[in-house]
mmCIF file of C-alpha atoms and ligand atoms in Angstrom:
data_model
loop_
_atom_site.group_PDB
_atom_site.id
_atom_site.type_symbol
_atom_site.label_atom_id
_atom_site.label_comp_id
_atom_site.label_asym_id
_atom_site.label_seq_id
_atom_site.Cartn_x
_atom_site.Cartn_y
_atom_site.Cartn_z
ATOM 1 C CA MET I 26 3.599 -8.281 -18.373
ATOM 2 C CA SER I 27 3.474 -6.414 -15.061
ATOM 3 C CA LEU I 28 3.635 -8.227 -11.743
ATOM 4 C CA LEU I 29 0.477 -6.420 -10.617
ATOM 5 C CA ASP I 30 -1.964 -4.552 -12.837
ATOM 6 C CA VAL I 31 -5.051 -3.124 -11.109
ATOM 7 C CA ARG I 32 -7.693 -1.737 -13.424
ATOM 8 C CA ASN I 33 -10.681 0.375 -12.469
ATOM 9 C CA LEU I 34 -10.966 -1.256 -9.029
ATOM 10 C CA THR I 35 -14.096 -0.345 -7.077
ATOM 11 C CA VAL I 36 -14.932 -1.797 -3.656
ATOM 12 C CA THR I 37 -18.342 -1.440 -2.021
ATOM 13 C CA TYR I 38 -19.016 -2.842 1.450
ATOM 14 C CA ALA I 39 -22.362 -4.617 1.951
ATOM 15 C CA GLY I 40 -25.089 -2.035 2.504
ATOM 16 C CA GLY I 41 -22.628 0.840 2.153
ATOM 17 C CA ALA I 42 -21.140 3.168 -0.406
ATOM 18 C CA ALA I 43 -17.962 2.609 -2.442
ATOM 19 C CA ALA I 44 -14.837 2.827 -0.252
ATOM 20 C CA VAL I 45 -12.522 2.521 -3.277
ATOM 21 C CA ARG I 46 -13.573 4.144 -6.551
ATOM 22 C CA GLY I 47 -12.073 3.314 -9.917
ATOM 23 C CA VAL I 48 -8.410 2.893 -8.955
ATOM 24 C CA ASP I 49 -5.710 1.991 -11.524
ATOM 25 C CA LEU I 50 -2.294 0.851 -10.267
ATOM 26 C CA ARG I 51 0.607 -0.989 -11.772
ATOM 27 C CA LEU I 52 3.708 -2.481 -10.164
ATOM 28 C CA GLU I 53 6.724 -4.247 -11.654
ATOM 29 C CA ALA I 54 8.856 -6.881 -9.904
ATOM 30 C CA GLY I 55 11.693 -5.338 -7.903
ATOM 31 C CA HIS I 56 9.757 -2.086 -7.383
ATOM 32 C CA LYS I 57 8.099 -0.502 -4.359
ATOM 33 C CA LEU I 58 4.873 1.457 -4.421
ATOM 34 C CA GLY I 59 3.707 3.475 -1.403
ATOM 35 C CA LEU I 60 0.003 4.079 -0.751
ATOM 36 C CA ALA I 61 -0.602 7.121 1.436
ATOM 37 C CA GLY I 62 -3.629 8.896 2.874
ATOM 38 C CA GLU I 63 -5.456 9.545 6.135
ATOM 39 C CA SER I 64 -7.475 6.834 7.854
ATOM 40 C CA GLY I 65 -10.683 6.289 5.930
ATOM 41 C CA CYS I 66 -9.276 7.171 2.495
ATOM 42 C CA GLY I 67 -9.528 3.587 1.251
ATOM 43 C CA LYS I 68 -5.901 2.461 1.197
ATOM 44 C CA SER I 69 -6.272 -0.609 3.463
ATOM 45 C CA THR I 70 -9.536 -1.573 1.733
ATOM 46 C CA LEU I 71 -7.709 -1.387 -1.600
ATOM 47 C CA ALA I 72 -4.842 -3.551 -0.324
ATOM 48 C CA LEU I 73 -7.171 -6.195 1.137
ATOM 49 C CA ALA I 74 -9.251 -6.245 -2.049
ATOM 50 C CA LEU I 75 -6.152 -7.296 -4.014
ATOM 51 C CA LEU I 76 -6.374 -10.705 -2.304
ATOM 52 C CA ARG I 77 -10.146 -10.688 -1.717
ATOM 53 C CA LEU I 78 -9.610 -10.482 2.040
ATOM 54 C CA LEU I 79 -12.743 -8.409 2.679
ATOM 55 C CA PRO I 80 -15.932 -9.459 4.531
ATOM 56 C CA ALA I 81 -18.528 -11.588 2.752
ATOM 57 C CA GLY I 82 -20.984 -9.442 0.838
ATOM 58 C CA THR I 83 -18.385 -6.873 -0.219
ATOM 59 C CA ARG I 84 -18.670 -6.104 -3.928
ATOM 60 C CA ILE I 85 -15.367 -5.811 -5.796
ATOM 61 C CA THR I 86 -15.375 -4.869 -9.470
ATOM 62 C CA GLY I 87 -12.623 -4.181 -11.992
ATOM 63 C CA GLU I 88 -9.557 -6.324 -12.541
ATOM 64 C CA VAL I 89 -6.635 -7.356 -10.303
ATOM 65 C CA LEU I 90 -4.132 -9.027 -12.606
ATOM 66 C CA LEU I 91 -1.390 -10.780 -10.668
ATOM 67 C CA ASP I 92 1.152 -12.084 -13.164
ATOM 68 C CA GLY I 93 -1.622 -11.749 -15.736
ATOM 69 C CA GLU I 94 -4.201 -13.808 -13.809
ATOM 70 C CA ASP I 95 -7.310 -11.994 -12.526
ATOM 71 C CA VAL I 96 -7.642 -12.570 -8.764
ATOM 72 C CA LEU I 97 -11.248 -11.341 -8.832
ATOM 73 C CA THR I 98 -12.442 -14.156 -11.115
ATOM 74 C CA MET I 99 -10.417 -17.023 -9.580
ATOM 75 C CA LYS I 100 -12.087 -19.972 -7.894
ATOM 76 C CA TRP I 101 -11.677 -19.975 -4.083
ATOM 77 C CA GLY I 102 -9.154 -22.848 -4.077
ATOM 78 C CA ARG I 103 -6.916 -20.870 -6.414
ATOM 79 C CA VAL I 104 -7.357 -17.685 -4.338
ATOM 80 C CA ARG I 105 -6.219 -19.560 -1.202
ATOM 81 C CA ALA I 106 -3.072 -20.760 -2.982
ATOM 82 C CA VAL I 107 -2.355 -17.317 -4.441
ATOM 83 C CA ARG I 108 -2.666 -15.724 -0.984
ATOM 84 C CA TRP I 109 0.569 -17.404 0.077
ATOM 85 C CA ALA I 110 2.444 -18.293 -3.079
ATOM 86 C CA GLY I 111 1.500 -15.311 -5.257
ATOM 87 C CA ALA I 112 1.136 -12.479 -2.789
ATOM 88 C CA SER I 113 1.112 -12.184 0.981
ATOM 89 C CA VAL I 114 0.311 -9.547 3.556
ATOM 90 C CA VAL I 115 2.324 -8.187 6.485
ATOM 91 C CA PHE I 116 -0.254 -6.753 8.866
ATOM 92 C CA GLN I 117 0.370 -4.084 11.470
ATOM 93 C CA GLY I 118 0.404 -5.107 15.146
ATOM 94 C CA ALA I 119 2.229 -8.454 15.113
ATOM 95 C CA MET I 120 1.070 -9.294 18.660
ATOM 96 C CA HIS I 121 -2.530 -9.405 17.440
ATOM 97 C CA SER I 122 -1.720 -11.292 14.240
ATOM 98 C CA LEU I 123 0.409 -14.057 15.781
ATOM 99 C CA ASN I 124 -1.222 -16.849 17.764
ATOM 100 C CA ALA I 125 -0.122 -16.360 21.389
ATOM 101 C CA VAL I 126 -0.251 -20.070 22.296
ATOM 102 C CA HIS I 127 1.793 -21.460 19.390
ATOM 103 C CA ARG I 128 5.561 -21.312 18.953
ATOM 104 C CA ILE I 129 6.581 -18.965 16.163
ATOM 105 C CA GLY I 130 8.391 -21.744 14.290
ATOM 106 C CA ASP I 131 5.161 -23.756 14.070
ATOM 107 C CA GLN I 132 3.267 -20.703 12.815
ATOM 108 C CA ILE I 133 5.828 -20.045 10.071
ATOM 109 C CA ALA I 134 5.933 -23.745 9.122
ATOM 110 C CA GLU I 135 2.157 -24.133 8.810
ATOM 111 C CA PRO I 136 1.727 -22.548 5.336
ATOM 112 C CA ILE I 137 4.883 -24.326 4.122
ATOM 113 C CA LEU I 138 3.383 -27.690 5.097
ATOM 114 C CA LEU I 139 -0.013 -26.780 3.670
ATOM 115 C CA HIS I 140 0.831 -25.009 0.429
ATOM 116 C CA LYS I 141 4.313 -26.267 -0.453
ATOM 117 C CA LYS I 142 3.469 -29.852 0.619
ATOM 118 C CA ALA I 143 6.824 -29.969 2.432
ATOM 119 C CA THR I 144 7.801 -32.740 4.845
ATOM 120 C CA PRO I 145 7.979 -31.734 8.548
ATOM 121 C CA ALA I 146 11.794 -31.810 8.341
ATOM 122 C CA GLY I 147 11.762 -29.689 5.173
ATOM 123 C CA ALA I 148 9.365 -27.170 6.724
ATOM 124 C CA LYS I 149 11.541 -26.949 9.844
ATOM 125 C CA SER I 150 14.649 -26.316 7.796
ATOM 126 C CA LYS I 151 12.882 -23.659 5.654
ATOM 127 C CA THR I 152 11.585 -21.991 8.846
ATOM 128 C CA GLY I 153 15.143 -21.717 10.160
ATOM 129 C CA GLU I 154 16.275 -20.183 6.856
ATOM 130 C CA LEU I 155 13.442 -17.660 6.901
ATOM 131 C CA LEU I 156 14.206 -16.597 10.474
ATOM 132 C CA GLU I 157 17.841 -16.037 9.536
ATOM 133 C CA GLN I 158 16.801 -14.048 6.458
ATOM 134 C CA VAL I 159 14.938 -11.610 8.698
ATOM 135 C CA GLY I 160 17.811 -11.367 11.150
ATOM 136 C CA LEU I 161 16.694 -13.794 13.883
ATOM 137 C CA PRO I 162 18.623 -16.918 14.953
ATOM 138 C CA ALA I 163 16.980 -20.149 13.741
ATOM 139 C CA ALA I 164 16.927 -21.299 17.387
ATOM 140 C CA ARG I 165 14.252 -18.656 18.138
ATOM 141 C CA ALA I 166 11.754 -20.896 16.301
ATOM 142 C CA GLY I 167 10.935 -22.437 19.694
ATOM 143 C CA ALA I 168 9.882 -19.101 21.229
ATOM 144 C CA PHE I 169 6.323 -17.987 21.913
ATOM 145 C CA PRO I 170 5.320 -14.511 20.629
ATOM 146 C CA HIS I 171 5.369 -12.962 24.137
ATOM 147 C CA GLU I 172 9.028 -13.955 24.498
ATOM 148 C CA LEU I 173 10.031 -11.667 21.617
ATOM 149 C CA SER I 174 10.316 -7.881 21.416
ATOM 150 C CA GLY I 175 7.975 -5.842 19.156
ATOM 151 C CA GLY I 176 10.637 -5.567 16.450
ATOM 152 C CA GLN I 177 11.379 -9.318 16.597
ATOM 153 C CA ARG I 178 7.673 -10.130 16.295
ATOM 154 C CA GLN I 179 7.402 -7.892 13.224
ATOM 155 C CA ARG I 180 10.389 -9.753 11.750
ATOM 156 C CA VAL I 181 8.476 -13.010 12.358
ATOM 157 C CA MET I 182 5.505 -11.551 10.465
ATOM 158 C CA ILE I 183 7.793 -10.781 7.540
ATOM 159 C CA ALA I 184 9.253 -14.316 7.673
ATOM 160 C CA MET I 185 5.691 -15.711 7.569
ATOM 161 C CA ALA I 186 4.863 -13.524 4.576
ATOM 162 C CA LEU I 187 7.902 -14.948 2.761
ATOM 163 C CA ALA I 188 7.155 -18.574 3.715
ATOM 164 C CA CYS I 189 5.785 -19.682 0.334
ATOM 165 C CA ASP I 190 8.071 -17.533 -1.841
ATOM 166 C CA PRO I 191 5.466 -14.957 -2.956
ATOM 167 C CA ARG I 192 6.139 -12.504 -5.780
ATOM 168 C CA LEU I 193 4.285 -9.621 -4.133
ATOM 169 C CA ILE I 194 4.323 -8.375 -0.528
ATOM 170 C CA ILE I 195 1.584 -6.077 0.731
ATOM 171 C CA ALA I 196 2.721 -4.370 3.937
ATOM 172 C CA ASP I 197 -0.079 -2.563 5.798
ATOM 173 C CA GLU I 198 1.495 -0.042 8.199
ATOM 174 C CA PRO I 199 4.241 -2.580 9.056
ATOM 175 C CA THR I 200 6.141 -0.247 11.390
ATOM 176 C CA THR I 201 3.412 1.880 12.973
ATOM 177 C CA ALA I 202 3.672 0.295 16.423
ATOM 178 C CA LEU I 203 7.493 0.332 16.546
ATOM 179 C CA ASP I 204 9.937 2.907 17.874
ATOM 180 C CA VAL I 205 11.946 4.851 15.282
ATOM 181 C CA MET I 206 15.144 2.790 15.601
ATOM 182 C CA ILE I 207 13.346 -0.522 15.098
ATOM 183 C CA GLN I 208 11.178 1.071 12.404
ATOM 184 C CA ALA I 209 14.311 2.000 10.444
ATOM 185 C CA GLN I 210 15.700 -1.548 10.815
ATOM 186 C CA ILE I 211 12.454 -3.154 9.602
ATOM 187 C CA LEU I 212 12.186 -0.762 6.641
ATOM 188 C CA ARG I 213 15.771 -1.517 5.576
ATOM 189 C CA LEU I 214 15.063 -5.246 5.933
ATOM 190 C CA ILE I 215 11.961 -5.022 3.726
ATOM 191 C CA GLU I 216 13.846 -2.980 1.122
ATOM 192 C CA GLN I 217 16.694 -5.499 1.098
ATOM 193 C CA LEU I 218 14.365 -8.471 0.655
ATOM 194 C CA VAL I 219 12.525 -6.774 -2.222
ATOM 195 C CA THR I 220 15.824 -6.099 -4.004
ATOM 196 C CA ASP I 221 17.459 -9.469 -3.294
ATOM 197 C CA GLN I 222 14.428 -11.561 -4.226
ATOM 198 C CA ASP I 223 13.082 -9.320 -7.019
ATOM 199 C CA LEU I 224 9.709 -9.005 -5.270
ATOM 200 C CA GLY I 225 7.111 -6.295 -5.694
ATOM 201 C CA LEU I 226 6.144 -4.300 -2.599
ATOM 202 C CA ILE I 227 3.038 -2.289 -1.838
ATOM 203 C CA MET I 228 3.489 -0.422 1.413
ATOM 204 C CA ILE I 229 0.640 1.409 3.104
ATOM 205 C CA SER I 230 1.163 4.246 5.536
ATOM 206 C CA HIS I 231 -0.261 7.590 6.586
ATOM 207 C CA ASP I 232 3.373 8.703 6.969
ATOM 208 C CA LEU I 233 4.546 10.183 3.673
ATOM 209 C CA ALA I 234 8.118 10.510 4.951
ATOM 210 C CA VAL I 235 8.405 6.768 5.610
ATOM 211 C CA LEU I 236 7.012 5.969 2.168
ATOM 212 C CA ALA I 237 9.236 8.513 0.423
ATOM 213 C CA ASP I 238 12.250 6.964 2.128
ATOM 214 C CA THR I 239 11.319 3.383 1.228
ATOM 215 C CA CYS I 240 9.396 3.400 -2.065
ATOM 216 C CA ASP I 241 10.127 4.274 -5.704
ATOM 217 C CA ARG I 242 6.671 5.663 -6.382
ATOM 218 C CA LEU I 243 3.840 7.082 -4.307
ATOM 219 C CA ALA I 244 0.093 7.063 -4.805
ATOM 220 C CA VAL I 245 -1.880 9.373 -2.490
ATOM 221 C CA MET I 246 -5.515 8.423 -1.895
ATOM 222 C CA TYR I 247 -8.429 10.614 -0.867
ATOM 223 C CA ALA I 248 -12.082 9.573 -0.590
ATOM 224 C CA GLY I 249 -11.402 6.220 -2.253
ATOM 225 C CA ARG I 250 -9.507 7.582 -5.261
ATOM 226 C CA VAL I 251 -5.885 8.128 -6.179
ATOM 227 C CA VAL I 252 -5.476 11.920 -6.282
ATOM 228 C CA GLU I 253 -1.739 12.085 -6.929
ATOM 229 C CA GLU I 254 0.891 9.651 -8.173
ATOM 230 C CA GLY I 255 4.518 9.961 -9.142
ATOM 231 C CA PRO I 256 8.133 9.338 -8.103
ATOM 232 C CA ALA I 257 8.111 9.096 -4.287
ATOM 233 C CA ALA I 258 10.757 11.718 -3.550
ATOM 234 C CA GLN I 259 9.093 14.258 -5.872
ATOM 235 C CA VAL I 260 5.597 13.745 -4.469
ATOM 236 C CA TYR I 261 6.932 14.136 -0.933
ATOM 237 C CA ALA I 262 9.047 17.219 -1.623
ATOM 238 C CA ASP I 263 6.843 18.960 -4.183
ATOM 239 C CA ALA I 264 3.281 17.593 -4.221
ATOM 240 C CA ARG I 265 0.973 18.910 -6.950
ATOM 241 C CA HIS I 266 -2.367 18.081 -5.323
ATOM 242 C CA PRO I 267 -3.317 20.299 -2.343
ATOM 243 C CA TYR I 268 -4.220 17.226 -0.272
ATOM 244 C CA ALA I 269 -0.869 15.522 -0.889
ATOM 245 C CA ARG I 270 0.814 18.848 -0.090
ATOM 246 C CA ALA I 271 -1.057 19.101 3.222
ATOM 247 C CA LEU I 272 -0.196 15.496 4.077
ATOM 248 C CA SER I 273 3.478 16.156 3.407
ATOM 249 C CA ALA I 274 3.461 19.431 5.396
ATOM 250 C CA ALA I 275 1.889 17.702 8.408
ATOM 251 C CA PHE I 276 5.227 16.065 9.270
ATOM 252 C CA PRO I 277 8.139 18.112 10.621
ATOM 253 C CA ARG I 278 11.293 17.853 8.471
ATOM 254 C CA ILE I 279 14.602 17.036 10.095
ATOM 255 C CA GLY I 280 16.894 20.070 9.955
ATOM 256 C CA ASP I 281 14.066 22.547 9.316
ATOM 257 C CA PRO I 282 13.246 24.285 12.648
ATOM 258 C CA ALA I 283 10.302 26.167 11.095
ATOM 259 C CA SER I 284 8.473 22.943 10.224
ATOM 260 C CA ARG I 285 9.498 21.391 13.560
ATOM 261 C CA PHE I 286 7.854 24.112 15.623
ATOM 262 C CA ALA I 287 4.862 24.720 13.380
ATOM 263 C CA PRO I 288 3.910 21.595 11.425
ATOM 264 C CA GLN I 289 0.931 22.434 9.255
ATOM 265 C CA GLY I 290 -2.208 20.411 9.672
ATOM 266 C CA LEU I 291 -5.395 20.083 7.685
ATOM 267 C CA ALA I 292 -8.721 20.914 9.303
ATOM 268 C CA GLY I 293 -11.591 18.438 9.183
ATOM 269 C CA ASP I 294 -11.795 14.763 8.268
ATOM 270 C CA PRO I 295 -12.054 12.749 5.064
ATOM 271 C CA PRO I 296 -15.688 12.514 3.905
ATOM 272 C CA ASP I 297 -18.055 9.662 4.672
ATOM 273 C CA PRO I 298 -18.159 7.475 1.523
ATOM 274 C CA ALA I 299 -21.958 7.535 1.779
ATOM 275 C CA ALA I 300 -22.076 11.347 1.681
ATOM 276 C CA LEU I 301 -19.328 12.491 -0.661
ATOM 277 C CA PRO I 302 -19.198 16.225 -1.417
ATOM 278 C CA SER I 303 -20.153 17.223 -4.960
ATOM 279 C CA GLY I 304 -17.500 18.016 -7.565
ATOM 280 C CA CYS I 305 -13.961 17.610 -6.247
ATOM 281 C CA THR I 306 -14.453 15.617 -3.032
ATOM 282 C CA PHE I 307 -11.608 17.544 -1.398
ATOM 283 C CA HIS I 308 -13.163 20.996 -1.960
ATOM 284 C CA PRO I 309 -14.615 21.498 1.577
ATOM 285 C CA ARG I 310 -11.079 21.194 3.026
ATOM 286 C CA CYS I 311 -9.051 22.587 0.163
ATOM 287 C CA PRO I 312 -7.188 25.817 1.011
ATOM 288 C CA VAL I 313 -7.015 26.855 -2.660
ATOM 289 C CA ALA I 314 -10.447 25.729 -3.888
ATOM 290 C CA LEU I 315 -11.919 27.651 -6.816
ATOM 291 C CA GLU I 316 -15.540 28.618 -7.246
ATOM 292 C CA SER I 317 -15.921 25.858 -9.830
ATOM 293 C CA CYS I 318 -14.535 23.077 -7.576
ATOM 294 C CA PRO I 319 -17.910 22.042 -6.035
ATOM 295 C CA GLU I 320 -19.085 21.362 -9.599
ATOM 296 C CA GLU I 321 -16.059 19.834 -11.314
ATOM 297 C CA ASP I 322 -14.691 16.404 -10.348
ATOM 298 C CA PRO I 323 -11.204 16.383 -11.893
ATOM 299 C CA LEU I 324 -9.712 13.214 -13.313
ATOM 300 C CA LEU I 325 -6.038 12.388 -12.892
ATOM 301 C CA ARG I 326 -4.139 14.568 -15.352
ATOM 302 C CA THR I 327 -0.501 15.018 -16.281
ATOM 303 C CA ALA I 328 1.267 17.128 -13.658
ATOM 304 C CA GLY I 329 4.867 16.762 -14.847
ATOM 305 C CA PRO I 330 7.084 13.973 -16.182
ATOM 306 C CA GLU I 331 5.806 10.642 -14.811
ATOM 307 C CA ARG I 332 3.417 12.538 -12.535
ATOM 308 C CA ARG I 333 -0.352 12.875 -12.363
ATOM 309 C CA ALA I 334 -2.706 14.716 -10.041
ATOM 310 C CA ALA I 335 -6.489 15.051 -9.846
ATOM 311 C CA CYS I 336 -6.743 18.808 -9.396
ATOM 312 C CA VAL I 337 -7.796 21.545 -11.805
ATOM 313 C CA LEU I 338 -4.705 23.507 -10.781
ATOM 314 C CA ALA I 339 -2.290 20.665 -11.495
ATOM 315 C CA GLY I 340 -2.675 20.249 -15.232
ATOM 316 C CA PRO I 341 -3.085 22.390 -18.338
ATOM 317 C CA PRO I 342 -4.975 25.674 -17.763
ATOM 318 C CA ALA I 343 -8.732 25.549 -17.403
ATOM 319 C CA ASP I 344 -9.255 27.375 -20.708
ATOM 320 C CA ALA I 345 -7.442 24.624 -22.642
ATOM 321 C CA PRO I 346 -9.706 22.539 -24.898
ATOM 322 C CA LEU I 347 -11.625 19.981 -22.855
ATOM 323 C CA GLY I 348 -9.830 17.062 -24.490
ATOM 324 C CA ALA I 349 -6.450 18.498 -23.485
ATOM 325 C CA ARG I 350 -7.571 18.961 -19.886
ATOM 326 C CA GLU I 351 -9.442 15.761 -19.223
ATOM 327 C CA GLU I 352 -7.784 13.125 -21.336
ATOM 328 C CA PRO I 353 -5.544 11.023 -19.046
ATOM 329 C CA GLU I 354 -2.239 9.725 -20.394
ATOM 330 C CA PRO I 355 -2.348 6.175 -21.752
ATOM 331 C CA LEU I 356 -2.092 3.847 -18.756
ATOM 332 C CA GLU I 357 0.921 2.113 -20.281
ATOM 333 C CA GLU I 358 2.907 5.277 -19.602
ATOM 334 C CA ALA I 359 1.279 6.716 -16.565
ATOM 335 C CA ARG I 360 0.327 4.185 -13.928
ATOM 336 C CA PRO I 361 2.203 4.233 -10.626
ATOM 337 C CA GLY I 362 4.742 1.494 -10.142
ATOM 338 C CA THR I 363 6.000 1.902 -13.704
ATOM 339 C CA PRO I 364 9.780 2.083 -13.630
HETATM 340 FE FE1 SF4 E 9 -8.694 22.004 -4.434
HETATM 341 FE FE2 SF4 E 9 -10.212 22.469 -6.560
HETATM 342 FE FE3 SF4 E 9 -7.889 21.166 -6.831
HETATM 343 FE FE4 SF4 E 9 -9.973 19.995 -5.663
HETATM 344 S S1 SF4 E 9 -9.835 20.633 -7.801
HETATM 345 S S2 SF4 E 9 -7.899 19.964 -4.956
HETATM 346 S S3 SF4 E 9 -10.886 21.718 -4.557
HETATM 347 S S4 SF4 E 9 -8.200 23.300 -6.190
#
């Protein structure tokens, strides 16, 4: 059984259109899955839906099986317990997520007291251990958030996420606000914890390079759907979907002066979920769109070993029999996160 198995997940905000549309994902313990895409492509909505952390009135359909148990059909008491002990979230911007008037030790200890039913002494001792695990002295438990640097605060957020020994960590742009040196330290720390504790990690970022460096597999989202998935290094270096290719080309590569002086961008913005273009939703921005693209909405199709992409140019030729072109691989073999 997989640690996380997401099936046909669709998320619709109250009074709006679907922000996530029919996503399948799978992740095994000890593995790291990166979710990439521009702002507005649905990646944060997808991550928050995994723990039902979206505003009241949001409609979530499909299945989110965490260790085989469907989060979407759990009673609220069970969801609250699962949010700490089953899976937890590291949000971006630690200064906004931490309470400015409480010492960090008390903030880390709170879920341990509440969910693990620990004694105050036990919670204090566990807090010290967690701080040391993330590279901070246990004595810093008495500090207020403003007394720590940005990198130290992000370490505190990671310690909080680990407080109740979850099996899955969801990290939403965990290093966006940090300088590159601290970013590298935090990424190595997260990687180490995932390996040492056999956790699963879902990391969200618009930065494909960061995800390729940290994760085993990558899923690239556009207009609420996964449009490419595969081994992280391959998707970054040789994307099969034109959108994933444009995302990868938007970042200069170290050692390549051509890309440093002329990083390629992508004109326009992702579409409004309430007014999606017909056919392939990427066609108005696609540099290689065909005449048929405004009519045909391609499903994910095989685009190489362990790779899939939702583009008519990525799979078997268009004159192949329809079944050969449209039939996705069995999910057992083709979902991202599969080792
Ligand atoms: Fe571009 Fe057409 Fe492929 Fe969509 S299906 S990404 S428009 S070539």
